[in-house]
Coordinates of C-alpha atoms and ligand atoms in Angstrom, one line a residue:
M480 CA 0.0 0.0 0.0
T481 CA 1.5 3.4 -1.0
S482 CA 1.3 6.3 1.3
F483 CA -0.3 9.6 0.3
R484 CA 3.0 11.2 1.5
E485 CA 4.9 9.3 -1.2
F486 CA 2.4 10.5 -3.8
C487 CA 2.8 14.1 -2.6
R488 CA 6.6 13.8 -2.7
I489 CA 6.5 12.9 -6.4
C490 CA 3.8 15.5 -7.1
K491 CA 6.2 18.1 -5.6
I492 CA 9.0 17.0 -7.9
I493 CA 6.6 17.1 -10.9
E494 CA 5.4 20.6 -9.9
E495 CA 9.0 21.9 -9.9
T496 CA 9.8 20.3 -13.3
T497 CA 9.3 22.3 -16.4
G498 CA 10.1 20.1 -19.4
S499 CA 7.2 17.8 -20.4
L500 CA 9.5 14.9 -21.2
D501 CA 10.9 15.0 -17.6
M502 CA 7.4 15.3 -16.3
T503 CA 6.3 12.3 -18.2
G504 CA 9.2 10.4 -16.7
F505 CA 8.2 11.2 -13.2
V506 CA 4.5 10.5 -13.8
S507 CA 5.5 7.2 -15.3
E508 CA 7.6 6.4 -12.2
L509 CA 4.7 7.1 -10.0
F510 CA 2.4 4.9 -12.1
S511 CA 5.0 2.0 -11.9
L512 CA 5.3 2.4 -8.2
V513 CA 1.7 2.0 -7.1
T514 CA -0.5 -1.1 -6.9
S515 CA -3.3 -1.9 -9.3
E516 CA -5.9 -0.7 -6.9
E517 CA -4.1 2.6 -6.4
L518 CA -3.3 3.2 -10.0
P519 CA -6.7 4.5 -11.3
I520 CA -6.9 6.8 -8.3
V521 CA -3.4 8.2 -8.8
T522 CA -4.1 8.6 -12.5
H523 CA -7.1 10.8 -11.8
F524 CA -5.4 12.6 -8.9
V525 CA -2.4 13.8 -11.0
M526 CA -4.9 15.4 -13.4
G527 CA -6.8 17.0 -10.6
E528 CA -9.8 14.7 -10.7
I529 CA -11.2 12.5 -8.0
F530 CA -13.5 10.5 -10.3
P531 CA -13.4 10.0 -14.1
A532 CA -15.2 12.8 -16.1
W533 CA -18.0 10.5 -17.2
S534 CA -18.8 9.3 -13.6
D535 CA -22.0 10.3 -11.8
E536 CA -19.9 10.7 -8.7
E537 CA -18.9 14.3 -7.9
V538 CA -17.0 15.8 -5.0
G539 CA -18.8 19.1 -5.4
L540 CA -16.7 21.0 -2.9
G541 CA -16.4 24.7 -3.7
P542 CA -13.7 26.9 -2.4
G543 CA -16.2 28.3 0.1
L544 CA -16.6 25.0 1.9
L545 CA -12.8 24.2 1.7
L546 CA -11.9 27.5 3.3
N547 CA -14.5 26.9 6.0
A548 CA -12.9 23.5 6.8
L549 CA -9.5 25.1 6.9
S550 CA -10.7 27.7 9.3
R551 CA -12.1 25.1 11.6
S552 CA -9.0 22.8 11.4
S553 CA -6.6 25.7 12.0
G554 CA -8.7 27.6 14.6
L555 CA -8.1 30.7 12.5
P556 CA -11.1 33.0 11.6
L557 CA -12.4 32.6 8.1
K558 CA -11.4 36.2 7.4
E559 CA -7.8 35.3 8.2
I560 CA -7.9 32.3 5.9
E561 CA -9.3 34.5 3.1
K562 CA -6.4 36.9 3.7
I563 CA -3.9 34.2 3.2
V564 CA -5.6 33.1 0.0
R565 CA -5.3 36.6 -1.3
E566 CA -1.6 36.7 -0.4
T567 CA -0.7 33.2 -1.8
G568 CA -3.3 33.0 -4.7
D569 CA -3.4 29.3 -4.1
V570 CA -5.5 27.1 -1.8
G571 CA -2.7 24.6 -1.4
K572 CA -0.2 27.2 0.0
T573 CA -3.0 28.6 2.1
A574 CA -3.7 25.3 3.7
V575 CA 0.0 24.7 4.4
K576 CA 0.4 28.2 5.9
A577 CA -2.8 28.1 7.9
L578 CA -2.3 24.7 9.4
G579 CA 1.4 25.3 10.0
K580 CA 0.5 28.3 12.1
A581 CA -2.1 26.4 14.0
S582 CA 0.4 23.7 15.1
K583 CA 2.3 26.3 17.1
E584 CA -0.7 28.0 18.7
Q585 CA -3.0 25.1 19.3
V586 CA -2.8 21.4 19.8
T587 CA -4.4 19.6 16.8
F588 CA -5.6 16.1 16.4
S589 CA -2.4 15.2 14.5
S590 CA -0.4 15.9 17.6
F591 CA -1.9 12.8 19.1
L592 CA -1.2 10.7 16.1
D593 CA 1.7 8.4 16.0
S594 CA 3.9 9.9 13.3
S595 CA 4.4 6.5 11.8
V596 CA 0.7 6.2 10.9
E597 CA 0.5 7.7 7.5
L598 CA -2.5 8.4 5.3
S599 CA -2.7 6.0 2.4
I600 CA -3.7 7.0 -1.1
I601 CA -6.8 4.7 -0.8
E602 CA -7.8 6.3 2.5
V603 CA -7.7 9.8 1.0
F604 CA -9.7 8.6 -2.0
E605 CA -12.3 6.9 0.3
R606 CA -12.7 10.2 2.3
F607 CA -13.4 12.1 -0.9
R608 CA -15.8 9.4 -1.9
N609 CA -17.6 9.9 1.4
I610 CA -17.7 13.6 0.8
A611 CA -19.2 12.9 -2.7
H612 CA -21.9 10.7 -1.2
A613 CA -22.9 13.0 1.6
T614 CA -26.3 14.3 0.6
G615 CA -29.4 15.9 2.3
K616 CA -29.6 17.5 5.7
G617 CA -26.4 17.7 7.6
S618 CA -24.3 16.9 4.5
Q619 CA -22.3 20.2 4.7
T620 CA -21.2 19.5 8.2
S621 CA -20.3 15.9 7.3
R622 CA -18.3 17.1 4.3
I623 CA -16.4 19.6 6.4
K624 CA -15.7 16.9 9.0
H625 CA -14.2 14.5 6.4
L626 CA -12.0 17.4 5.2
Q627 CA -11.0 18.2 8.8
Y628 CA -10.1 14.6 9.4
L629 CA -7.8 14.6 6.3
F630 CA -6.2 17.9 7.3
S631 CA -5.5 16.7 10.8
S632 CA -4.0 13.4 9.7
A633 CA -1.7 15.0 7.1
S634 CA 1.8 16.4 7.0
A635 CA 2.4 20.0 5.7
E636 CA 3.1 18.9 2.1
E637 CA 0.1 16.5 2.1
V638 CA -2.2 19.2 3.4
G639 CA -1.5 21.4 0.4
Y640 CA -2.3 18.7 -2.1
I641 CA -5.4 17.7 -0.2
A642 CA -6.7 21.3 -0.4
R643 CA -6.0 21.4 -4.2
L644 CA -7.6 18.0 -4.8
A645 CA -10.7 19.2 -2.8
I646 CA -11.3 21.8 -5.5
E647 CA -9.9 19.6 -8.2
D648 CA -7.1 21.9 -9.2
M649 CA -3.7 20.2 -8.7
R650 CA -1.6 22.8 -10.4
I651 CA 1.2 20.5 -11.2
G652 CA 0.9 20.9 -15.0
V653 CA -0.1 17.3 -15.8
G654 CA -2.8 17.0 -18.4
E655 CA -4.1 14.2 -20.6
G656 CA -1.1 14.2 -23.0
I657 CA 1.4 13.7 -20.3
V658 CA -0.7 11.0 -18.6
R659 CA -1.2 9.2 -21.9
D660 CA 2.6 9.2 -22.6
A661 CA 3.4 8.2 -19.0
I662 CA 1.0 5.1 -19.2
A663 CA 2.7 4.1 -22.4
K664 CA 6.2 4.5 -20.8
A665 CA 5.4 2.8 -17.5
F666 CA 3.7 -0.3 -19.0
N667 CA 5.6 -0.5 -22.3
V668 CA 2.6 -0.2 -24.6
P669 CA 2.2 2.0 -27.7
V670 CA 1.0 5.6 -27.2
A671 CA -1.6 5.0 -30.0
S672 CA -3.2 2.1 -28.0
V673 CA -3.5 4.3 -24.9
E674 CA -5.0 7.0 -27.0
R675 CA -7.5 4.6 -28.5
G676 CA -8.4 3.1 -25.2
Y677 CA -9.0 6.6 -23.7
M678 CA -11.1 7.6 -26.7
L679 CA -13.4 4.6 -26.2
T680 CA -13.6 4.5 -22.4
N681 CA -13.1 8.2 -21.5
D682 CA -11.3 7.0 -18.4
M683 CA -7.5 7.2 -18.1
G684 CA -7.6 5.4 -14.8
L685 CA -9.2 2.3 -16.4
V686 CA -6.8 2.6 -19.4
A687 CA -3.8 2.7 -17.0
V688 CA -4.8 -0.3 -15.0
T689 CA -5.7 -2.3 -18.2
A690 CA -2.2 -1.5 -19.6
K691 CA -0.6 -2.6 -16.4
E692 CA -2.5 -5.8 -16.1
G693 CA -2.9 -7.0 -19.6
G694 CA -0.6 -4.9 -21.8
N695 CA -1.4 -4.0 -25.4
E696 CA -3.7 -7.0 -26.0
A697 CA -6.0 -6.0 -23.1
L698 CA -6.0 -2.4 -24.3
S699 CA -7.2 -3.4 -27.7
D700 CA -10.1 -5.2 -26.0
L701 CA -11.4 -2.0 -24.5
G702 CA -14.5 -0.7 -26.1
L703 CA -17.6 1.5 -25.7
Q704 CA -19.9 0.6 -22.9
I705 CA -23.5 1.6 -22.3
G706 CA -23.7 3.8 -19.2
R707 CA -20.2 5.2 -19.7
P708 CA -20.6 8.4 -21.9
I709 CA -17.8 9.2 -24.3
K710 CA -16.6 12.7 -25.2
L711 CA -18.5 14.3 -28.0
M712 CA -17.2 15.0 -31.5
L713 CA -16.7 18.7 -31.9
A714 CA -16.9 21.2 -34.8
Q715 CA -14.6 23.8 -36.3
V716 CA -15.7 27.1 -37.8
T717 CA -15.6 27.5 -41.6
P718 CA -15.6 31.0 -42.9
D719 CA -17.9 30.1 -45.9
I720 CA -19.6 27.3 -47.7
E721 CA -17.2 27.4 -50.7
T722 CA -14.2 26.9 -48.5
A723 CA -15.8 23.9 -46.8
I724 CA -16.5 22.3 -50.2
K725 CA -13.0 23.1 -51.3
D726 CA -11.7 21.3 -48.2
L727 CA -14.0 18.3 -48.2
G728 CA -15.3 17.9 -51.8
V729 CA -18.7 16.1 -51.5
V730 CA -20.2 17.1 -48.1
A731 CA -23.0 16.0 -45.8
A732 CA -24.9 19.1 -44.7
E733 CA -27.4 19.3 -41.9
W734 CA -29.2 22.0 -40.0
K735 CA -27.3 23.3 -37.0
F736 CA -30.1 23.2 -34.5
D737 CA -30.2 25.9 -31.8
G738 CA -30.4 23.8 -28.7
A739 CA -28.2 21.7 -26.4
R740 CA -26.3 18.6 -27.0
V741 CA -27.3 15.2 -25.6
Q742 CA -25.8 11.7 -25.7
I743 CA -28.3 8.9 -25.5
H744 CA -27.5 5.4 -24.2
K745 CA -30.0 2.6 -24.5
K746 CA -29.9 -0.9 -23.2
N747 CA -33.2 -2.8 -23.5
D748 CA -35.7 -0.6 -21.7
D749 CA -33.1 1.5 -19.9
I750 CA -32.4 4.9 -21.3
S751 CA -29.7 7.3 -20.0
L752 CA -29.2 10.9 -21.2
Y753 CA -26.0 12.8 -20.8
S754 CA -25.2 16.5 -21.4
R755 CA -22.3 17.9 -23.3
R756 CA -20.4 18.0 -20.0
L757 CA -21.3 14.3 -19.6
E758 CA -23.5 14.9 -16.6
N759 CA -26.3 12.4 -16.3
I760 CA -29.5 14.4 -17.0
T761 CA -31.9 11.4 -17.4
G762 CA -34.0 12.4 -14.4
S763 CA -34.6 15.9 -15.8
L764 CA -35.9 14.9 -19.2
P765 CA -38.6 12.2 -18.7
D766 CA -40.4 13.3 -21.8
I767 CA -37.4 12.7 -24.0
V768 CA -36.6 9.4 -22.2
S769 CA -40.0 7.9 -23.1
A770 CA -40.0 9.3 -26.6
V771 CA -36.5 7.9 -27.2
K772 CA -37.6 4.5 -25.8
K773 CA -40.4 4.4 -28.5
A774 CA -38.2 5.7 -31.3
I775 CA -35.2 3.4 -31.1
K776 CA -35.6 0.0 -32.7
A777 CA -32.6 -1.7 -31.2
D778 CA -31.6 -3.5 -28.1
S779 CA -28.6 -1.3 -27.4
A780 CA -27.5 1.9 -28.9
I781 CA -25.4 5.1 -28.3
L782 CA -26.7 8.1 -30.2
D783 CA -25.8 11.8 -30.6
G784 CA -28.2 14.7 -31.0
E785 CA -29.5 18.1 -30.1
V786 CA -32.5 18.9 -28.0
V787 CA -34.4 22.0 -28.9
A788 CA -37.2 23.9 -27.1
I789 CA -39.7 25.1 -29.8
G790 CA -41.8 28.1 -28.8
E791 CA -45.4 28.7 -29.7
D792 CA -44.3 30.7 -32.7
G793 CA -42.5 27.5 -34.0
R794 CA -39.0 29.0 -33.4
P795 CA -36.4 27.8 -31.0
R796 CA -36.5 29.3 -27.5
P797 CA -33.4 30.7 -25.8
F798 CA -30.7 28.2 -24.9
Q799 CA -30.9 29.2 -21.3
E800 CA -34.4 27.8 -21.1
I801 CA -33.2 24.4 -22.2
L802 CA -30.5 24.5 -19.5
K803 CA -33.2 25.2 -17.0
R804 CA -34.7 21.9 -18.0
F805 CA -31.3 20.2 -17.8
R806 CA -30.7 21.4 -14.3
R807 CA -34.1 20.7 -12.9
K808 CA -34.2 18.0 -10.2
Y809 CA -37.5 18.7 -8.5
N810 CA -41.0 19.4 -9.9
V811 CA -39.6 18.1 -13.2
Q812 CA -43.1 17.6 -14.7
D813 CA -43.9 21.3 -14.2
K814 CA -40.9 22.2 -16.4
V815 CA -41.9 19.5 -19.0
R816 CA -45.2 21.3 -19.5
H817 CA -43.7 24.8 -19.6
I818 CA -40.6 24.1 -21.7
P819 CA -41.5 21.1 -24.1
L820 CA -38.4 19.7 -25.9
T821 CA -37.8 17.8 -29.1
L822 CA -34.8 15.8 -30.0
N823 CA -33.0 15.8 -33.4
L824 CA -30.7 12.9 -33.8
F825 CA -27.7 13.2 -36.1
D826 CA -25.3 10.4 -35.3
I827 CA -25.0 6.9 -33.9
M828 CA -21.8 5.5 -32.3
Y829 CA -23.0 2.0 -31.1
L830 CA -25.7 -0.4 -32.2
N831 CA -26.7 -3.8 -30.9
D832 CA -23.4 -4.4 -29.0
E833 CA -21.2 -3.2 -31.8
S834 CA -19.2 0.0 -32.0
L835 CA -19.8 2.0 -35.1
I836 CA -17.3 4.9 -34.5
E837 CA -14.8 3.7 -37.0
L838 CA -17.3 3.5 -39.9
P839 CA -17.6 6.5 -42.2
L840 CA -20.4 9.0 -41.4
Q841 CA -22.3 7.9 -44.5
E842 CA -22.5 4.3 -43.2
R843 CA -23.4 5.4 -39.7
R844 CA -26.1 7.5 -41.1
K845 CA -27.7 4.4 -42.7
F846 CA -27.7 2.6 -39.4
L847 CA -29.1 5.7 -37.7
V848 CA -32.0 6.0 -40.2
A849 CA -32.7 2.3 -40.0
S850 CA -32.9 2.2 -36.3
I851 CA -35.0 5.2 -35.6
E852 CA -38.7 5.5 -36.1
N853 CA -39.5 9.3 -36.0
N854 CA -42.2 10.4 -33.6
D855 CA -43.6 13.7 -32.4
L856 CA -40.6 14.4 -30.1
V857 CA -37.7 12.5 -31.7
R858 CA -36.5 12.6 -35.3
V859 CA -33.6 12.1 -37.6
D860 CA -33.6 15.3 -39.6
E861 CA -32.7 15.8 -43.3
Q862 CA -29.1 15.4 -44.5
L863 CA -27.9 16.6 -47.9
I864 CA -25.1 14.9 -49.7
T865 CA -23.7 17.2 -52.3
S866 CA -20.9 19.4 -53.6
D867 CA -23.3 22.0 -55.0
S868 CA -22.8 25.2 -53.0
L869 CA -26.2 26.6 -54.2
Q870 CA -28.0 23.7 -52.7
I871 CA -26.1 24.1 -49.4
N872 CA -26.8 27.8 -49.4
N873 CA -30.5 27.1 -49.7
M874 CA -30.4 24.8 -46.8
Y875 CA -28.5 27.4 -44.8
E876 CA -31.1 30.1 -45.5
Q877 CA -33.9 27.7 -44.5
A878 CA -32.2 26.9 -41.2
L879 CA -31.8 30.5 -40.4
Q880 CA -35.4 31.3 -41.4
A881 CA -36.6 28.7 -39.0
G882 CA -34.6 30.4 -36.3
H883 CA -31.7 27.9 -36.0
E884 CA -28.0 28.7 -35.9
G885 CA -26.8 27.8 -39.4
I886 CA -25.6 24.5 -40.8
M887 CA -23.1 21.8 -40.1
I888 CA -20.9 20.7 -43.0
K889 CA -19.5 17.2 -42.4
N890 CA -17.1 14.9 -44.2
P891 CA -19.3 11.9 -45.2
G892 CA -16.2 9.6 -45.1
S893 CA -15.1 10.5 -41.6
P894 CA -15.2 8.3 -38.5
Y895 CA -16.7 9.6 -35.2
S896 CA -13.8 11.0 -33.3
P897 CA -14.7 11.5 -29.6
G898 CA -13.5 14.7 -28.1
K899 CA -11.8 15.9 -31.4
R900 CA -12.4 19.2 -33.0
G901 CA -11.2 18.9 -36.6
K902 CA -12.0 19.5 -40.2
N903 CA -14.4 16.6 -40.5
W904 CA -17.2 18.6 -38.8
L905 CA -17.4 22.3 -39.9
K906 CA -20.0 24.8 -38.6
K907 CA -21.2 27.8 -40.6
K908 CA -23.1 30.5 -38.6
P909 CA -23.9 34.0 -39.8
I910 CA -22.9 36.1 -36.9
M911 CA -19.3 37.1 -36.3
E912 CA -17.3 34.4 -34.7
T913 CA -17.6 34.3 -30.9
L914 CA -15.1 33.2 -28.3
D915 CA -15.7 30.8 -25.5
L916 CA -13.7 32.2 -22.6
V917 CA -13.6 31.2 -18.9
V918 CA -14.5 33.6 -16.1
I919 CA -11.6 34.1 -13.7
G920 CA -12.8 37.2 -11.8
A921 CA -15.5 39.8 -11.3
E922 CA -16.3 43.0 -9.5
W923 CA -19.1 43.9 -7.1
G924 CA -21.3 46.5 -8.6
Y925 CA -22.2 50.1 -7.5
G926 CA -25.5 51.6 -6.4
R927 CA -28.4 49.3 -6.9
R928 CA -26.0 46.7 -8.2
T929 CA -23.9 46.5 -5.0
S930 CA -25.0 43.0 -4.2
F931 CA -24.4 41.7 -7.7
L932 CA -21.2 40.5 -9.3
G933 CA -20.6 42.2 -12.7
S934 CA -17.8 43.1 -15.0
Y935 CA -16.4 39.6 -15.5
A936 CA -12.7 39.0 -16.2
L937 CA -12.2 36.5 -19.0
A938 CA -9.4 34.3 -19.9
C939 CA -8.3 32.0 -22.8
Y940 CA -6.3 28.8 -22.3
D941 CA -2.6 28.3 -23.1
P942 CA -2.0 24.5 -23.5
E943 CA 1.8 25.1 -23.6
T944 CA 1.9 26.3 -20.0
G945 CA -1.4 24.9 -18.8
R946 CA -2.4 28.4 -17.7
F947 CA -5.4 30.7 -18.2
L948 CA -4.5 34.0 -19.7
S949 CA -6.6 37.1 -19.3
V950 CA -8.2 38.8 -22.3
G951 CA -10.1 41.6 -20.6
K952 CA -13.6 42.1 -19.1
V953 CA -17.2 41.9 -20.2
A954 CA -19.9 43.9 -18.6
T955 CA -22.3 44.4 -21.6
G956 CA -25.2 42.2 -22.7
I957 CA -26.1 41.2 -19.1
S958 CA -29.6 41.8 -17.9
D959 CA -30.5 42.5 -14.2
E960 CA -32.1 39.1 -14.0
Q961 CA -29.0 37.5 -15.4
L962 CA -26.8 39.4 -13.0
A963 CA -28.7 37.9 -10.1
E964 CA -28.4 34.4 -11.6
L965 CA -24.7 34.8 -12.3
T966 CA -24.0 36.1 -8.8
E967 CA -25.6 33.0 -7.4
L968 CA -23.8 30.8 -9.9
F969 CA -20.3 32.3 -9.1
R970 CA -20.7 32.6 -5.3
E971 CA -19.6 29.0 -4.8
H972 CA -16.5 29.6 -6.9
I973 CA -15.1 32.7 -5.3
I974 CA -11.5 32.1 -4.2
S975 CA -10.7 35.4 -2.7
E976 CA -11.9 39.0 -2.5
S977 CA -10.0 42.3 -2.3
G978 CA -12.1 45.5 -2.2
I979 CA -14.7 45.1 -5.0
S980 CA -12.5 42.6 -6.9
V981 CA -13.2 39.0 -6.7
E982 CA -11.1 36.1 -7.9
I983 CA -13.1 33.2 -9.3
R984 CA -12.1 29.6 -9.8
P985 CA -12.0 29.0 -13.5
H986 CA -15.1 26.9 -14.0
I987 CA -17.8 28.7 -16.1
L988 CA -17.5 29.7 -19.7
F989 CA -19.0 32.8 -21.4
E990 CA -19.6 32.9 -25.1
V991 CA -18.5 36.4 -26.0
A992 CA -19.0 38.5 -29.2
F993 CA -16.9 41.5 -30.0
E994 CA -16.0 44.0 -32.7
E995 CA -12.4 43.2 -33.0
I996 CA -9.3 41.6 -31.4
Q997 CA -6.6 44.1 -30.5
K998 CA -3.0 43.6 -29.2
S999 CA -2.7 44.7 -25.6
I1000 CA 0.0 44.8 -23.0
N1001 CA -2.6 45.1 -20.3
Y1002 CA -3.6 41.4 -20.3
G1003 CA -1.7 38.2 -19.9
S1004 CA -2.7 36.9 -23.3
G1005 CA -1.3 39.9 -25.0
Y1006 CA -4.7 40.5 -26.6
A1007 CA -7.9 42.4 -25.7
L1008 CA -11.4 42.4 -27.1
R1009 CA -13.0 45.6 -28.4
F1010 CA -16.6 46.0 -27.3
P1011 CA -17.1 42.6 -25.8
R1012 CA -20.7 41.5 -25.2
L1013 CA -22.0 38.4 -23.4
V1014 CA -23.9 36.2 -25.9
R1015 CA -24.6 33.4 -23.5
I1016 CA -23.4 31.5 -20.5
R1017 CA -21.9 28.3 -21.8
D1018 CA -22.5 26.2 -18.7
D1019 CA -23.0 23.3 -21.0
K1020 CA -19.4 23.4 -22.0
S1021 CA -16.5 22.1 -19.9
L1022 CA -13.2 23.7 -19.0
E1023 CA -11.5 21.7 -21.8
E1024 CA -13.5 23.7 -24.3
V1025 CA -12.1 27.2 -23.4
D1026 CA -10.7 28.8 -26.6
T1027 CA -7.0 28.7 -26.8
L1028 CA -4.4 31.5 -27.2
E1029 CA -3.7 30.0 -30.6
R1030 CA -7.3 30.6 -31.7
L1031 CA -7.1 34.2 -30.6
E1032 CA -3.9 34.6 -32.5
D1033 CA -5.5 33.0 -35.6
M1034 CA -8.5 35.3 -35.4
Y1035 CA -6.3 38.3 -34.9
R1036 CA -4.4 37.4 -38.1
T1037 CA -7.5 36.6 -40.2
Q1038 CA -9.2 39.8 -39.2
R1039 CA -6.1 41.8 -40.4
K1040 CA -6.3 40.1 -43.8
Ligands
AMP1401 P1 -20.7 25.1 -31.1 O1 -21.5 24.8 -29.9 O2 -20.8 26.4 -31.7 O3 -19.2 24.6 -31.0 O4 -21.3 24.2 -32.3 C1 -21.3 22.8 -32.3 C2 -22.6 22.3 -31.6 O5 -23.7 22.4 -32.5 C3 -22.7 20.9 -31.3 O6 -22.0 20.6 -30.1 C4 -24.1 20.6 -31.1 O7 -24.6 20.9 -29.8 C5 -24.8 21.6 -32.1 N1 -25.5 21.0 -33.3 C6 -26.7 21.4 -33.7 N2 -27.0 20.7 -34.8 C7 -26.0 19.8 -35.0 C8 -25.8 18.8 -36.1 N3 -26.7 18.6 -37.0 N4 -24.6 18.1 -36.0 C9 -23.7 18.3 -35.0 N5 -23.9 19.3 -34.0 C10 -25.0 20.0 -34.1

């Protein structure tokens, strides 16, 4: 059994290493060192996860609760803890500092512990699992108690990583790429096999333990599984229809429905629905569940589609209304009546126990059409196979007239690539391109807006350094009602406050429109947006989907042309 202290020792070395080759080496050493039981846990931990992305289990601890637990464990007032966060800018360093102080001033539980009794990796994981499972009345107190237990049983270094794990932000610079290469190195299997295994299972922990126990052969047996959602295939922007045809030749064009993405899993009479962030939303959409059950003529299937809320005027209702349906846990039937949904299916990844993702889109489409019987709520919409730009333009105009976003232009010969944004799926929308940026800060307002957070600081992502880089603020396009909603949404993610400024844990994405991108020395990215305006809150998108610095650079260059 490996101690959590050993895990932290290696994390510290990784944190202090800059080159990704060296980092891969250390991560692979860590993977070789631990037992098969510990390996999946450690794989997720280094990436700052407790559970795999697809899992229903969620720790759900915000910085607020963490700081509260730190205050109780250290005996320091919450205000003092918040001050330390402001100084250090990191919950890990805060925990080390706060609890280090306490040991001089007050006797903690750890003083009574035999120093040879060390926390094990499994024990830390089990505590987090208990935190995840604490629900209902008294759950906050019980979560804080579990955290307090961990803090009081840990050494200074461990305390820092426990705090970071609690908010799932390890800050050691290890992402999927390094983990993939480290698994390959540790267990002597090809990188491509690890990549494939991850694509199909969406679970690096499972891939790691499979590689360790059964090598390449076992990895090649990994496949899609009902109940374990895979990452969705993503689309790139195309400037115009002609360019798309030039790139792809004959294309498959479909309406780009203005709604929200869902992944549907069916096994006999069991239906599960997952959002774009792979949260299980089955309970919130009973109408879609029963319509899907009737529509699918297969024992098992995994499908991809977009749910749309059509208003009385026959046009799609705002995206935020659909998200209200997704988030609803109680009085679901009420929302079913008020915001009726329909589902447009456009892809199929699995049918009757067989994966279809390697088949070309055109073949998958045949299976899709053959296995769905359209009904009032569920349908497979039209797809046009052509290289005639006029025909595609007509389809584009029709989609816009119906109030949808535009069209998707797909490569009919392409496989389904989970989690990939490439040239095989292109999107054409009329409005100026928007950016999906993550909110990293905000300011408390003035006058009647004093109790609302506004003026949101935005950042793009730099994969090279694994950091979020600021690109300015957005304060326009936000209604009073939205301000109240956003303030509630962000409250849980506040890391620290100084005067009217608030630092927010990167978690929620804004889709932002703007007039122009300018060079700027005022922001970390080196760019600023002219006249930014909030288009919508993209709480359907995950942190991985934040636009990159490279995309900003590309947009800057194209606009200058
Ligand atoms: P975006 O959200 O701007 O990145 O555009 C891609 C999104 O369009 C997908 O994630 C889907 O939610 C949505 N979409 C609507 N209709 C389709 C379609 N026919 N094929 C694929 N995606 C679609």
